Coordinates of C-alpha atoms and ligand atoms in Angstrom, one line a residue:
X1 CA -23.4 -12.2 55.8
X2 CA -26.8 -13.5 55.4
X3 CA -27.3 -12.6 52.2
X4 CA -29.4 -14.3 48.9
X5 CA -28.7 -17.8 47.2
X6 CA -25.7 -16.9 44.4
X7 CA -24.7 -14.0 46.5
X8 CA -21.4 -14.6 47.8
X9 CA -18.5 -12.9 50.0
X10 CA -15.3 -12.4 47.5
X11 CA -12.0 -11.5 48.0
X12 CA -10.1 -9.7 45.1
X13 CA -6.5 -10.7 44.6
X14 CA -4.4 -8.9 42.9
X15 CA -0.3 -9.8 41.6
X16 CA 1.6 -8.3 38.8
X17 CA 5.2 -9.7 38.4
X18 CA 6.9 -6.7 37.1
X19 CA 5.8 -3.3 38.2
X20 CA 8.7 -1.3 37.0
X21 CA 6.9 2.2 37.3
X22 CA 5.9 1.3 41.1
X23 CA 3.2 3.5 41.0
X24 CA 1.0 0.0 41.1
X25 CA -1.1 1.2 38.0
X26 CA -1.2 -2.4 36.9
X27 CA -2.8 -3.4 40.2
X28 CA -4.9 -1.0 40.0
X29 CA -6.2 -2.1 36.5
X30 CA -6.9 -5.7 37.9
X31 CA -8.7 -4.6 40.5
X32 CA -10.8 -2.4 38.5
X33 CA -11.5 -5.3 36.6
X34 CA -12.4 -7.7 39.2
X35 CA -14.6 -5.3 41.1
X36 CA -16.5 -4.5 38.1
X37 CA -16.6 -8.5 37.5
X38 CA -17.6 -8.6 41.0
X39 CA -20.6 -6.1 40.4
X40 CA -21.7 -8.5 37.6
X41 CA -22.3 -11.3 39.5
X42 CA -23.5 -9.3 42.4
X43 CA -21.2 -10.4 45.0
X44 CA -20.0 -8.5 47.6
X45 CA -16.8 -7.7 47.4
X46 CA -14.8 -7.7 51.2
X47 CA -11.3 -7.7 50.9
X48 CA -8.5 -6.5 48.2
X49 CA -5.5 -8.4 48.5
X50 CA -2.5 -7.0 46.5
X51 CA 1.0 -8.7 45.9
X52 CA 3.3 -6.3 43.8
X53 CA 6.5 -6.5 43.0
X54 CA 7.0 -10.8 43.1
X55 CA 8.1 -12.7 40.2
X56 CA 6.5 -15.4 39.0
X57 CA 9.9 -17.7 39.6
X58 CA 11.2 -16.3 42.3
X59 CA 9.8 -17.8 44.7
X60 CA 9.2 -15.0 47.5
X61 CA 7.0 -15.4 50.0
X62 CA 3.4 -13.5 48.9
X63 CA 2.1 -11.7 52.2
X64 CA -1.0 -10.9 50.7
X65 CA -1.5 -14.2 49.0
X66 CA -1.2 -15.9 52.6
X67 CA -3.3 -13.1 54.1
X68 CA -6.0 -14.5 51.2
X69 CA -5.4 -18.3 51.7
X70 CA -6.3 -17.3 55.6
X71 CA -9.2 -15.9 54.6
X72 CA -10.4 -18.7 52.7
X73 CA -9.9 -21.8 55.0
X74 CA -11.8 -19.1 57.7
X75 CA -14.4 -19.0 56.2
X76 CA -14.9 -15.3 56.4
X77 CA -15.0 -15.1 52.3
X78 CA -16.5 -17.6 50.1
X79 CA -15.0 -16.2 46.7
X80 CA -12.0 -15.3 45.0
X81 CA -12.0 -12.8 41.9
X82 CA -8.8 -12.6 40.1
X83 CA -7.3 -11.1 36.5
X84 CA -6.4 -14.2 35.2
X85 CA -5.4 -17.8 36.3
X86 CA -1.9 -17.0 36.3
X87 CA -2.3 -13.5 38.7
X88 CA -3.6 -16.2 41.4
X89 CA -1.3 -18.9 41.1
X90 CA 2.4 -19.0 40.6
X91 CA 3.1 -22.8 39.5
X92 CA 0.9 -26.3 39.4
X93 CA 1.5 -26.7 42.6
X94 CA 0.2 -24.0 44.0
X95 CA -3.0 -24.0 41.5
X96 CA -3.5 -27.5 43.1
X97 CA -3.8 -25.9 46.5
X98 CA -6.3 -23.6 45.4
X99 CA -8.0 -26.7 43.7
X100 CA -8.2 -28.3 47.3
X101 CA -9.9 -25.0 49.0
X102 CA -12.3 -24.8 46.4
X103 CA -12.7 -28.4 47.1
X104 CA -12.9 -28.2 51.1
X105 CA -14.1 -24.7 51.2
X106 CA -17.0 -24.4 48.3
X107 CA -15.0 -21.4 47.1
X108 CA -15.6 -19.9 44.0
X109 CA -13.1 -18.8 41.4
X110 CA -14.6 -15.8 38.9
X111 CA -11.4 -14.6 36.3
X112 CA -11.8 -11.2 34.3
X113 CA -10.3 -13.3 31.6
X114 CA -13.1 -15.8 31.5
X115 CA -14.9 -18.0 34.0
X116 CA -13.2 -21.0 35.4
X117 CA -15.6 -23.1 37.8
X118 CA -13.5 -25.0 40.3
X119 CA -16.0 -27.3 41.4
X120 CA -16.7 -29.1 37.8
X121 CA -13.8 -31.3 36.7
X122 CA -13.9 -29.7 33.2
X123 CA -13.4 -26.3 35.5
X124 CA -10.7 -27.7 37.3
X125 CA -9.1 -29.1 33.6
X126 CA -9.3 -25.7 32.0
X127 CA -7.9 -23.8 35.5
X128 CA -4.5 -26.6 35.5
X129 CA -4.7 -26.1 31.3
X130 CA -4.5 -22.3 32.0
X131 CA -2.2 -22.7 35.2
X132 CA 0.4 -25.3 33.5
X133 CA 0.9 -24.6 29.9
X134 CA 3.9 -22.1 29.3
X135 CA 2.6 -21.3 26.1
X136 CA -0.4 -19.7 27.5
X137 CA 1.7 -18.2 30.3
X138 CA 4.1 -16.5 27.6
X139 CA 1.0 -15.4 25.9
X140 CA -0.5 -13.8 28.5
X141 CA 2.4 -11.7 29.9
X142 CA 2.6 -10.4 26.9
X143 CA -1.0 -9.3 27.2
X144 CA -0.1 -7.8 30.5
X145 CA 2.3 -5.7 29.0
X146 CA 0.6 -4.3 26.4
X147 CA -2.1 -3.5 28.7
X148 CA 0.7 -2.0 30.9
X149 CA 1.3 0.3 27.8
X150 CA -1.5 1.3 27.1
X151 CA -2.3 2.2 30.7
X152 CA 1.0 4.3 31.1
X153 CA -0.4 5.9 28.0
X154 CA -3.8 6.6 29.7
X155 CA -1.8 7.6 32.8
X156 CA 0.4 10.2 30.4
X157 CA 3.0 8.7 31.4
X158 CA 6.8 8.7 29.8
X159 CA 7.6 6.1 27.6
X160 CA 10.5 4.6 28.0
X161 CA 14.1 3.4 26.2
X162 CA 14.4 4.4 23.0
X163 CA 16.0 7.9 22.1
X164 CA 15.7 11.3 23.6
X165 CA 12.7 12.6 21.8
X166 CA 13.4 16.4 20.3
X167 CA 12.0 19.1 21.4
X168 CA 12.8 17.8 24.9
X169 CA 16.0 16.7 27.5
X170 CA 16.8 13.5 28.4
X171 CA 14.1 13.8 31.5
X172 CA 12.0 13.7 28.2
X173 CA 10.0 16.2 30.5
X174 CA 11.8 19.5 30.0
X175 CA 11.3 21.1 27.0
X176 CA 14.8 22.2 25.2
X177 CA 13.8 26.0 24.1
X178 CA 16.2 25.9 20.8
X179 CA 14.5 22.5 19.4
X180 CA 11.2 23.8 20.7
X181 CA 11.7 26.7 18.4
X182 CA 12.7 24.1 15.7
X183 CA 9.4 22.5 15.9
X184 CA 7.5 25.7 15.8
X185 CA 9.2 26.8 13.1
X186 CA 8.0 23.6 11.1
X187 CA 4.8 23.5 12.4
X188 CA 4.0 27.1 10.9
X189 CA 5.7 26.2 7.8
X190 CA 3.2 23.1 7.1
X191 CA 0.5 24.8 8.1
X192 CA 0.7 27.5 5.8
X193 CA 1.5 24.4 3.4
X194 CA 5.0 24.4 2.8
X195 CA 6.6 21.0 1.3
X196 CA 8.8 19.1 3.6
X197 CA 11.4 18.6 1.5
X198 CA 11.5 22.3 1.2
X199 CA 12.0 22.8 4.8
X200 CA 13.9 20.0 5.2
X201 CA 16.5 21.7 2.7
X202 CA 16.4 24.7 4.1
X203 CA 17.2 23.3 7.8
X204 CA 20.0 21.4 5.9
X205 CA 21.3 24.7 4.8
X206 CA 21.1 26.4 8.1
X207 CA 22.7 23.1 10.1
X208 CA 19.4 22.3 11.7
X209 CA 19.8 18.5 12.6
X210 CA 17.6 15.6 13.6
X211 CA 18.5 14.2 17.5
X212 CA 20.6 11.7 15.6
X213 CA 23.0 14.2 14.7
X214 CA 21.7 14.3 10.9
X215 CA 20.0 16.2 8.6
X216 CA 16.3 16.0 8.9
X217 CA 14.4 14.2 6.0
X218 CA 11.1 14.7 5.0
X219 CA 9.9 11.5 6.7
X220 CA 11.6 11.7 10.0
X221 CA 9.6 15.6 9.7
X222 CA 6.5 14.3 8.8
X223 CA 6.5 11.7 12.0
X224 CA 7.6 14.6 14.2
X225 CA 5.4 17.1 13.7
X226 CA 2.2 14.4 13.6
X227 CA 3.2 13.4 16.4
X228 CA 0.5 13.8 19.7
X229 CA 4.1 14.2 21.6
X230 CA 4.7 17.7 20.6
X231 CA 1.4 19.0 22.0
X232 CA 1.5 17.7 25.6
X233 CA -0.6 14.9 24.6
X234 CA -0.1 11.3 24.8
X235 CA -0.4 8.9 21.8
X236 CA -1.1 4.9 21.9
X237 CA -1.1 2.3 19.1
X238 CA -1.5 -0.9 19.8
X239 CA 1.3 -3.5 19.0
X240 CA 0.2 -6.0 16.2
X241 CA -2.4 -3.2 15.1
X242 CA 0.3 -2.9 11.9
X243 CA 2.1 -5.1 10.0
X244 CA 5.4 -3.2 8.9
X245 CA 5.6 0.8 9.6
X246 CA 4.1 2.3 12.9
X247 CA 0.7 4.6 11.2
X248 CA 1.8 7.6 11.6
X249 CA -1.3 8.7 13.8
X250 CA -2.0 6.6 17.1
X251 CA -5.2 7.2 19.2
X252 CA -4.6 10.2 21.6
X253 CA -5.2 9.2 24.6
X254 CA -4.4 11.2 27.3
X255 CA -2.6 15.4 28.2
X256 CA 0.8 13.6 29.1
X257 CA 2.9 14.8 32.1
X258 CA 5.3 16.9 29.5
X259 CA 4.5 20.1 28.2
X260 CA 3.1 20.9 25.1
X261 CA 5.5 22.8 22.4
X262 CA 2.9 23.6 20.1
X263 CA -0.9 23.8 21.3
X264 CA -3.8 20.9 20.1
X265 CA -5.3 23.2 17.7
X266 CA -2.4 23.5 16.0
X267 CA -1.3 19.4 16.3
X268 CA -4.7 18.5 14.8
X269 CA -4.5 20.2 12.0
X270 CA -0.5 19.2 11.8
X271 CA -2.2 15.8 11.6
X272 CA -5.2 16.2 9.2
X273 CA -3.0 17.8 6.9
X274 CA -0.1 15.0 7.3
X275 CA -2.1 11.8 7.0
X276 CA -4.0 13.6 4.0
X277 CA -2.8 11.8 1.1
X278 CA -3.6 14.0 -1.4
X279 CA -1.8 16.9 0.0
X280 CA 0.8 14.6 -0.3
X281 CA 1.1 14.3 -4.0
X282 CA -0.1 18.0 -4.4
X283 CA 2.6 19.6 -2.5
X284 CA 5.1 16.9 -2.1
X285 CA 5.3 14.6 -5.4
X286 CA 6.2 17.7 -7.3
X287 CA 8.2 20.2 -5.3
X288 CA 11.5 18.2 -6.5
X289 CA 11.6 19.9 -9.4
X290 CA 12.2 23.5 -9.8
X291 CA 9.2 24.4 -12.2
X292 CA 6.6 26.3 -10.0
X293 CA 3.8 25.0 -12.0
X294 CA 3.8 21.6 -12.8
X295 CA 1.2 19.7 -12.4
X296 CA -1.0 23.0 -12.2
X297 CA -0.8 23.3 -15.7
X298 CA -3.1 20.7 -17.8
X299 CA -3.1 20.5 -21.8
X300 CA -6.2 21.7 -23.5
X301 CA -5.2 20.6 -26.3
X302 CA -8.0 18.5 -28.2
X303 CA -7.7 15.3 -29.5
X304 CA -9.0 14.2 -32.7
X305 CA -12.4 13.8 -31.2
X306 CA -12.7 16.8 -29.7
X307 CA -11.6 16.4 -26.0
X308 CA -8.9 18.1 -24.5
X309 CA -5.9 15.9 -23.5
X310 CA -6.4 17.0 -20.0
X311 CA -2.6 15.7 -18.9
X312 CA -0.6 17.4 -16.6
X313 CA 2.2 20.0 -18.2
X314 CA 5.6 19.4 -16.3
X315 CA 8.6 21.2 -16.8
X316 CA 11.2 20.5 -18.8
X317 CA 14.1 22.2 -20.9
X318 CA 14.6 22.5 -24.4
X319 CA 17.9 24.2 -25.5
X320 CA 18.4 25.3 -22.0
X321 CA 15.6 27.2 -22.2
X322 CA 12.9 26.2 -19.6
X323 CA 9.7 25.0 -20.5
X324 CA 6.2 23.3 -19.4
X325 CA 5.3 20.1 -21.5
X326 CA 2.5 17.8 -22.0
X327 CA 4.8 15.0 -22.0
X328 CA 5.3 12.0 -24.1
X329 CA 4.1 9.2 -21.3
X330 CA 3.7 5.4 -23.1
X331 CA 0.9 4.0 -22.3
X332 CA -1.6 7.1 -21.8
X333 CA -3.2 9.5 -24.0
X334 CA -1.7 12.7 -23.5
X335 CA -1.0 14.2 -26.2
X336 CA 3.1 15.5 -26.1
X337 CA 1.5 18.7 -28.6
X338 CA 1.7 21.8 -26.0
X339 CA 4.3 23.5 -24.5
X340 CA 4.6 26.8 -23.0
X341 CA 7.3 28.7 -21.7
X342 CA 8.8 28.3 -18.2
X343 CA 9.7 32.0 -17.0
X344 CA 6.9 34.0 -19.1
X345 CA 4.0 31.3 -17.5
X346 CA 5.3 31.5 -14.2
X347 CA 5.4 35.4 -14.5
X348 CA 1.7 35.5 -15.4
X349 CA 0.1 33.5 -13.4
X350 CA 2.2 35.0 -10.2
X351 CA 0.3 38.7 -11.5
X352 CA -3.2 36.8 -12.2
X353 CA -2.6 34.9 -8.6
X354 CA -1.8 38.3 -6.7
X355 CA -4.6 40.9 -8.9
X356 CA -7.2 38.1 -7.4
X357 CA -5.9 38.1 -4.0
X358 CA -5.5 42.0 -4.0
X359 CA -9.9 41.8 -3.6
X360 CA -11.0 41.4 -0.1
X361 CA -14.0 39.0 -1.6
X362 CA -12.0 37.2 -2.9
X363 CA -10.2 36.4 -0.1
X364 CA -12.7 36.1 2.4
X365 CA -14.7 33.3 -0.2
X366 CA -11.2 31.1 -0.1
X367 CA -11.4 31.3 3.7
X368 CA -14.1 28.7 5.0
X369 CA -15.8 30.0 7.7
X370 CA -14.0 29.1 11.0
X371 CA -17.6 27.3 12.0
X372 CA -17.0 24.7 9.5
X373 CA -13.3 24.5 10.8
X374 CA -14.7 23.9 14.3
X375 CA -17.4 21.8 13.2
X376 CA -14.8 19.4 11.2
X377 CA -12.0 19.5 14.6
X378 CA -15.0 18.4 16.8
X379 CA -16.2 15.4 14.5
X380 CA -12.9 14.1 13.7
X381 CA -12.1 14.4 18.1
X382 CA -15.5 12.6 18.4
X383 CA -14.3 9.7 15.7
X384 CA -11.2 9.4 17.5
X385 CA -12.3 9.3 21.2
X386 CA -15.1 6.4 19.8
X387 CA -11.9 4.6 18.4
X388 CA -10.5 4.8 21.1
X389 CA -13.1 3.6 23.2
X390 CA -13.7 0.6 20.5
X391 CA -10.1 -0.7 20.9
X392 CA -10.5 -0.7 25.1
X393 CA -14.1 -2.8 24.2
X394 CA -11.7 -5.2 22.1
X395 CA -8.9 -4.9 24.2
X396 CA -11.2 -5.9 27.6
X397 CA -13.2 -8.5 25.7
X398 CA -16.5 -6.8 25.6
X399 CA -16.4 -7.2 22.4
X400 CA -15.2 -9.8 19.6
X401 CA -12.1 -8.6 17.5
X402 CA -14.1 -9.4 14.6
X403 CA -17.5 -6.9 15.6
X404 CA -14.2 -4.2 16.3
X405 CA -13.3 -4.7 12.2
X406 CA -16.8 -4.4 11.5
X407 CA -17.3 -1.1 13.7
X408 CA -14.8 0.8 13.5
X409 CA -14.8 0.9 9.1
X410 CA -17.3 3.5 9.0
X411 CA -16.2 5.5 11.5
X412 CA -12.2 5.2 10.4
X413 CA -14.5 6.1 7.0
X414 CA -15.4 9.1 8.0
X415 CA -12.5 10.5 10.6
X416 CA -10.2 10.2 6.3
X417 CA -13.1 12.1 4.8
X418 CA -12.9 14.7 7.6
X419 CA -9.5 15.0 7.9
X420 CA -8.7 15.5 4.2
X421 CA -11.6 18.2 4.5
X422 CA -9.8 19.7 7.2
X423 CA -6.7 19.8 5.2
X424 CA -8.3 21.7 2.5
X425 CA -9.7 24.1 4.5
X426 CA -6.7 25.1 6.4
X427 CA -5.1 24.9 3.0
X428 CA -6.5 28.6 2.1
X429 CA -4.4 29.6 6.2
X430 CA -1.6 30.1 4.2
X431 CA -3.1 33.2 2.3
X432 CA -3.6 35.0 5.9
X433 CA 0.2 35.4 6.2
X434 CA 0.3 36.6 2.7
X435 CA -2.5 38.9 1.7
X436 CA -1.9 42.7 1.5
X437 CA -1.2 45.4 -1.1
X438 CA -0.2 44.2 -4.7
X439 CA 3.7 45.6 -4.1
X440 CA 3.7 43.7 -0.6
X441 CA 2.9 40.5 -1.8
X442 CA 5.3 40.7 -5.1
X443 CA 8.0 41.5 -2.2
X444 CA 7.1 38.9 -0.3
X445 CA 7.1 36.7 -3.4
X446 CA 10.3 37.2 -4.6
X447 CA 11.7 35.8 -1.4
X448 CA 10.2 32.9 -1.7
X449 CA 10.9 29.1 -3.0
X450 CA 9.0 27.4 -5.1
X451 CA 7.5 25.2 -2.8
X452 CA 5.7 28.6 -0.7
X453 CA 5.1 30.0 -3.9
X454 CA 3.0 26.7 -4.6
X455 CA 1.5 27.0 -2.0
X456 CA -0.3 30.1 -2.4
X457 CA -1.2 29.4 -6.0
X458 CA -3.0 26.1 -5.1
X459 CA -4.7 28.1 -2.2
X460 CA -6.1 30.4 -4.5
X461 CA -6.6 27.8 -7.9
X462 CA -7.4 24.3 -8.6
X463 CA -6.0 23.9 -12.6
X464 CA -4.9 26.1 -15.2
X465 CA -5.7 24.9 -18.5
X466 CA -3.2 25.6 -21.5
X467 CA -4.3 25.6 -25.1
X468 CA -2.5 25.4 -27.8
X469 CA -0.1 28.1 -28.9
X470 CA -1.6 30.8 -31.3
X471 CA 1.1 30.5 -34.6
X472 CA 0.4 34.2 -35.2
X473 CA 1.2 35.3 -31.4
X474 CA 4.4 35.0 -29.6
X475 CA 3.5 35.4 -26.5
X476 CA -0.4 34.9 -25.7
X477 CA -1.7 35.1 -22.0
X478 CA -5.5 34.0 -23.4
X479 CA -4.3 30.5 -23.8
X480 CA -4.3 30.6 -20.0
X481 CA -8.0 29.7 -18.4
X482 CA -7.9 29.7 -14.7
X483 CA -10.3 27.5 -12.8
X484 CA -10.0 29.3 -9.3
X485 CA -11.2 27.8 -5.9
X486 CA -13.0 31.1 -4.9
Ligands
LIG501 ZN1 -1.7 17.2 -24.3

C-alpha cells in the first residue's frame, strides 16, 4: 500500500458489551461511524473487526480483538479507528498494551468520539484519562444505550419491558381486533372533536377499560391516541430531553415492525389536534359542566364607558331553573349584569346552528379546502423530519447542543403554528358526519351529549354575543348576535 504521506491502512474495531437484540445493530452503528471517520481522514479502510457479545468485566477472550492486535504488530495496517476509547480497550492494562503498539508500531488511533493521538504524551494522558476513569466509563454506557434506543427506534423495533401496550398482544406485534376497534372508535370521536372526558365517560358506562384493568381517563386517552404506536409507526424522544412528564409527541422516526390500527393521516391529525392547546380549553376546560354553551356565550353588556363587558356567560342555576351568567369573578371586570335562560338559549341557537348548516355554501366555506389541509400535513412532516435530523446532528456531535437550541426554536415555532392550524381546520370534519336535511340533523341532535353538540356549534361559530334583556320582552332571540366562522 504505497499510497500518499497522511494516508494510512486502518482497521475498524468494533465491541459493544451488551447486545441484547443480537441482531448486531449497535455494531453496525460503530462501524458506520468509524468508516465515515475513516472517509474523513482519507484512509483506507482494510479490515472490520467485530467483538459482540463480551462484557466489559468478564474477561472472555476477544477473537476479533486478537485477530486486530495481529494485524497491528504485522504490519499489514497502520491504523485503528474505533467508537470510543472504551470500545477498544477493556481495562488500564490493556489500554497500556495498545499504548506500546502505538509506541512500537507508529499506529494511529482516530475515535468517533474525538481524536486521541497516541504518539503525544498529552494523547496518551487523555486516552489512560478516558480508559481509567469509571465516571467517564458510566457516562458513556449510558450514551451507548441511548444510542441503542434510538437505533431500535430507527430499526422499528419493539420496545421493550414495560406493559402490554393496547390495541396489541403481548407479542406487542399482533393487533387485538376488540381493542383495535376501541381505538378506532376514539380516534373518530376526536376527530370529529369530541371531548375526552366525554368519551372517557361514555366507555366507563359501557365497561370499556384501560390495559390496567380501569376506567380510562382523559389523560391516559389523550397519550394513546397521540401516540405514533397506533399507526404502525415508531416514535423516539430522547431521555433528558424533559424534565418531569414524557411530551406527549416524540419524533416519528420510523414504519415499525407492528401494524398500524388507524392509518398516518388519521394519527397526524390525532396529534395536531392533541398537542393543540387551545382545543384544549375550547372543548375540554368546559365540557364538565352540563351547560352546552358556556363559554360561547360572551356579555354585551356595556360598561359605563361604553364597552361591552365581553366576559364569558357560564351556566349556572337560580331557583333550580338553569341559566347562563356573566359571573361575579374578583378581580376582573365582568360585569355579573346579564343572564339568560339555559333551555330557551340552547334551543335557539341549536335552530340558528342547523338553518345555517341546512345551505350547501355555507358548508362548503367552513370546509377549508383539502389543498390547504395537505399543504399544512406536509409542512408540519417536513418540520418534523428536520427535528429529527437536528437531534442525530446533536446526538453525533456534528453539532454543539447549544447551535441545536438555537436551530431548532424556529422551526419547533412553526411545526405549533401549523399544527394548531391543522386543528382548526379539521375542526369543521366534524360537520361532514352531520350535515343533511333540517329533520336529520335535529334527530341526530337529540342523541347527542353536550360535548358533540359543542362540537358542531364551535365548527360552525366563534362567539355569540348576549345583550342585555329587553324589560318589555320575555323571551327575545335579537339579543342573540352570532359571529359565525363561515
Ligand atoms: Zn357582563
Amino acid at each position: 500500500m504505497a499510497n500518499s504521506m497522511g494516508t494510512r491502512r486502518a482497521a475498524i474495531y468494533c465491541r459493544i458489551s451488551q447486545d441484547r437484540g443480537g441482531a448486531g445493530l449497535g455494531v453496525t452503528r460503530q462501524e458506520e461511524d468509524c468508516r465515515a471517520l475513516s472517509a474523513r481522514k482519507g484512509w483506507d479502510v482494510l479490515t472490520v473487526h467485530t467483538d459482540n457479545d463480551v462484557s466489559a468485566y468478564s474477561g472472555a477472550p476477544r477473537p476479533a480483538w486478537q485477530e486486530l492486535l495481529e494485524e497491528v504488530r504485522s504490519g499489514y495496517v497502520d491504523a485503528v479507528v474505533c467508537w470510543h476509547v472504551d470500545r477498544l480497550t477493556r481495562s488500564p492494562r490493556e489500554l497500556e498494551d495498545v499504548i506500546d503498539l502505538a509506541d512500537q508500531y507508529g499506529v494511529e488511533l482516530a475515535t468517533v468520539s474525538g481524536e486521541i493521538d497516541l504518539a503525544t504524551p498529552t494523547g496518551r494522558m487523555i486516552a489512560r484519562m478516558l480508559g481509567a476513569a469509571a465516571r467517564h466509563e458510566a457516562e458513556h454506557k449510558a450514551e451507548r444505550q441511548k444510542r441503542q434506543r434510538r437505533q431500535a427506534a430507527e430499526a422499528g423495533k419493539i420496545a421493550g419491558g414495560g406493559k402490554r401496550p393496547y390495541g396489541y398482544e403481548d407479542d406487542r406485534v399482533t393487533v387485538r381486533e376488540s381493542e383495535a376497534a376501541v381505538i378506532r372508535e376514539g380516534a373518530r370521536r376526536v376527530l370529529a372533536n369530541e371531548g375526552l372526558s366525554s368519551i372517557c365517560r361514555d366507555w366507563q358506562a359501557r365497561g370499556i377499560v384501560s390495559p390496567a384493568g380501569k376506567p380510562w381517563k382523559p389523560s391516559g386517552l389523550r397519550r394513546l391516541l397521540a401516540s405514533a404506536r397506533i399507526s404502525g409507526r415508531r416514535e423516539h424522544t430522547p431521555r433528558g430531553s424533559w424534565e418531569h412528564t414524557r411530551p406527549l409527541l416524540g419524533e416519528i422516526v420510523a414504519d415499525a415492525v407492528w401494524p398500524s390500527i388507524i392509518s398516518h393521516e388519521d394519527s397526524d391529525r390525532l396529534r395536531a389536534i392533541l398537542s393543540d392547546s387551545e382545543r384544549r380549553k375550547r372543548v375540554e376546560g368546559s365540557e364538565r359542566r352540563s351547560y352546552l354553551l358556556s363559554g360561547i356565550l360572551h356579555c354585551a353588556k356595556p360598561h359605563t364607558d361604553g364597552k361591552p363587558c365581553g366576559h364569558s356567560m357560564h351556566g349556572r342555576p337560580r331557583s333550580g331553573v338553569p341559566r347562563y351568567v356573566c359571573p361575579n369573578v374578583p378581580g376582573t371586570d365582568s360585569c355579573a349584569g346579564t343572564a339568560t335562560n339555559a333551555e330557551r338559549t340552547d334551543d335557539h341557537v341549536r335552530d340558528m346552528v342547523l338553518a345555517a348548516l341546512e345551505s350547501p355554501v355555507f358548508v362548503q366555506r367552513l370546509r377549508a379546502p383539502d389543498d390547504e389541509e395537505n399543504k399544512l400535513y406536509e409542512e408540519i412532516r417536513r418540520d418534523e423530519e428536520e427535528l429529527e435530523e437536528l437531534a442525530r446532528d446533536v446526538g453525533e456531535r456534528r453539532i454543539t447542543r447549544k447551535e441545536w437550541m438555537i436551530v431548532r426554536q424556529p422551526v419547533e415555532e412553526r411545526l405549533e403554528r401549523n399544527r394548531a392550524q391543522l386543528s382548526k381546520v379539521s375542526r369543521a370534519a366534524v360537520l361532514l358526519d352531520f350535515v343533511g336535511s333540517f329533520e336529520d340533523m335535529q334527530a341526530r341532535w337529540k342523541k347527542m351529549n353536550n360535548s358533540q353538540r359543542r362540537a358542531i356549534v364551535t365548527a360552525c361559530v366563534r362567539r355569540i354575543d348576549v345583550n342585555p334583556a329587553n324589560p318589555r320582552r320575555r323571551w327575545d332571540p335579537e339579543r342573540f348576535v352570532f359571529d359565525w366562522l363561515a
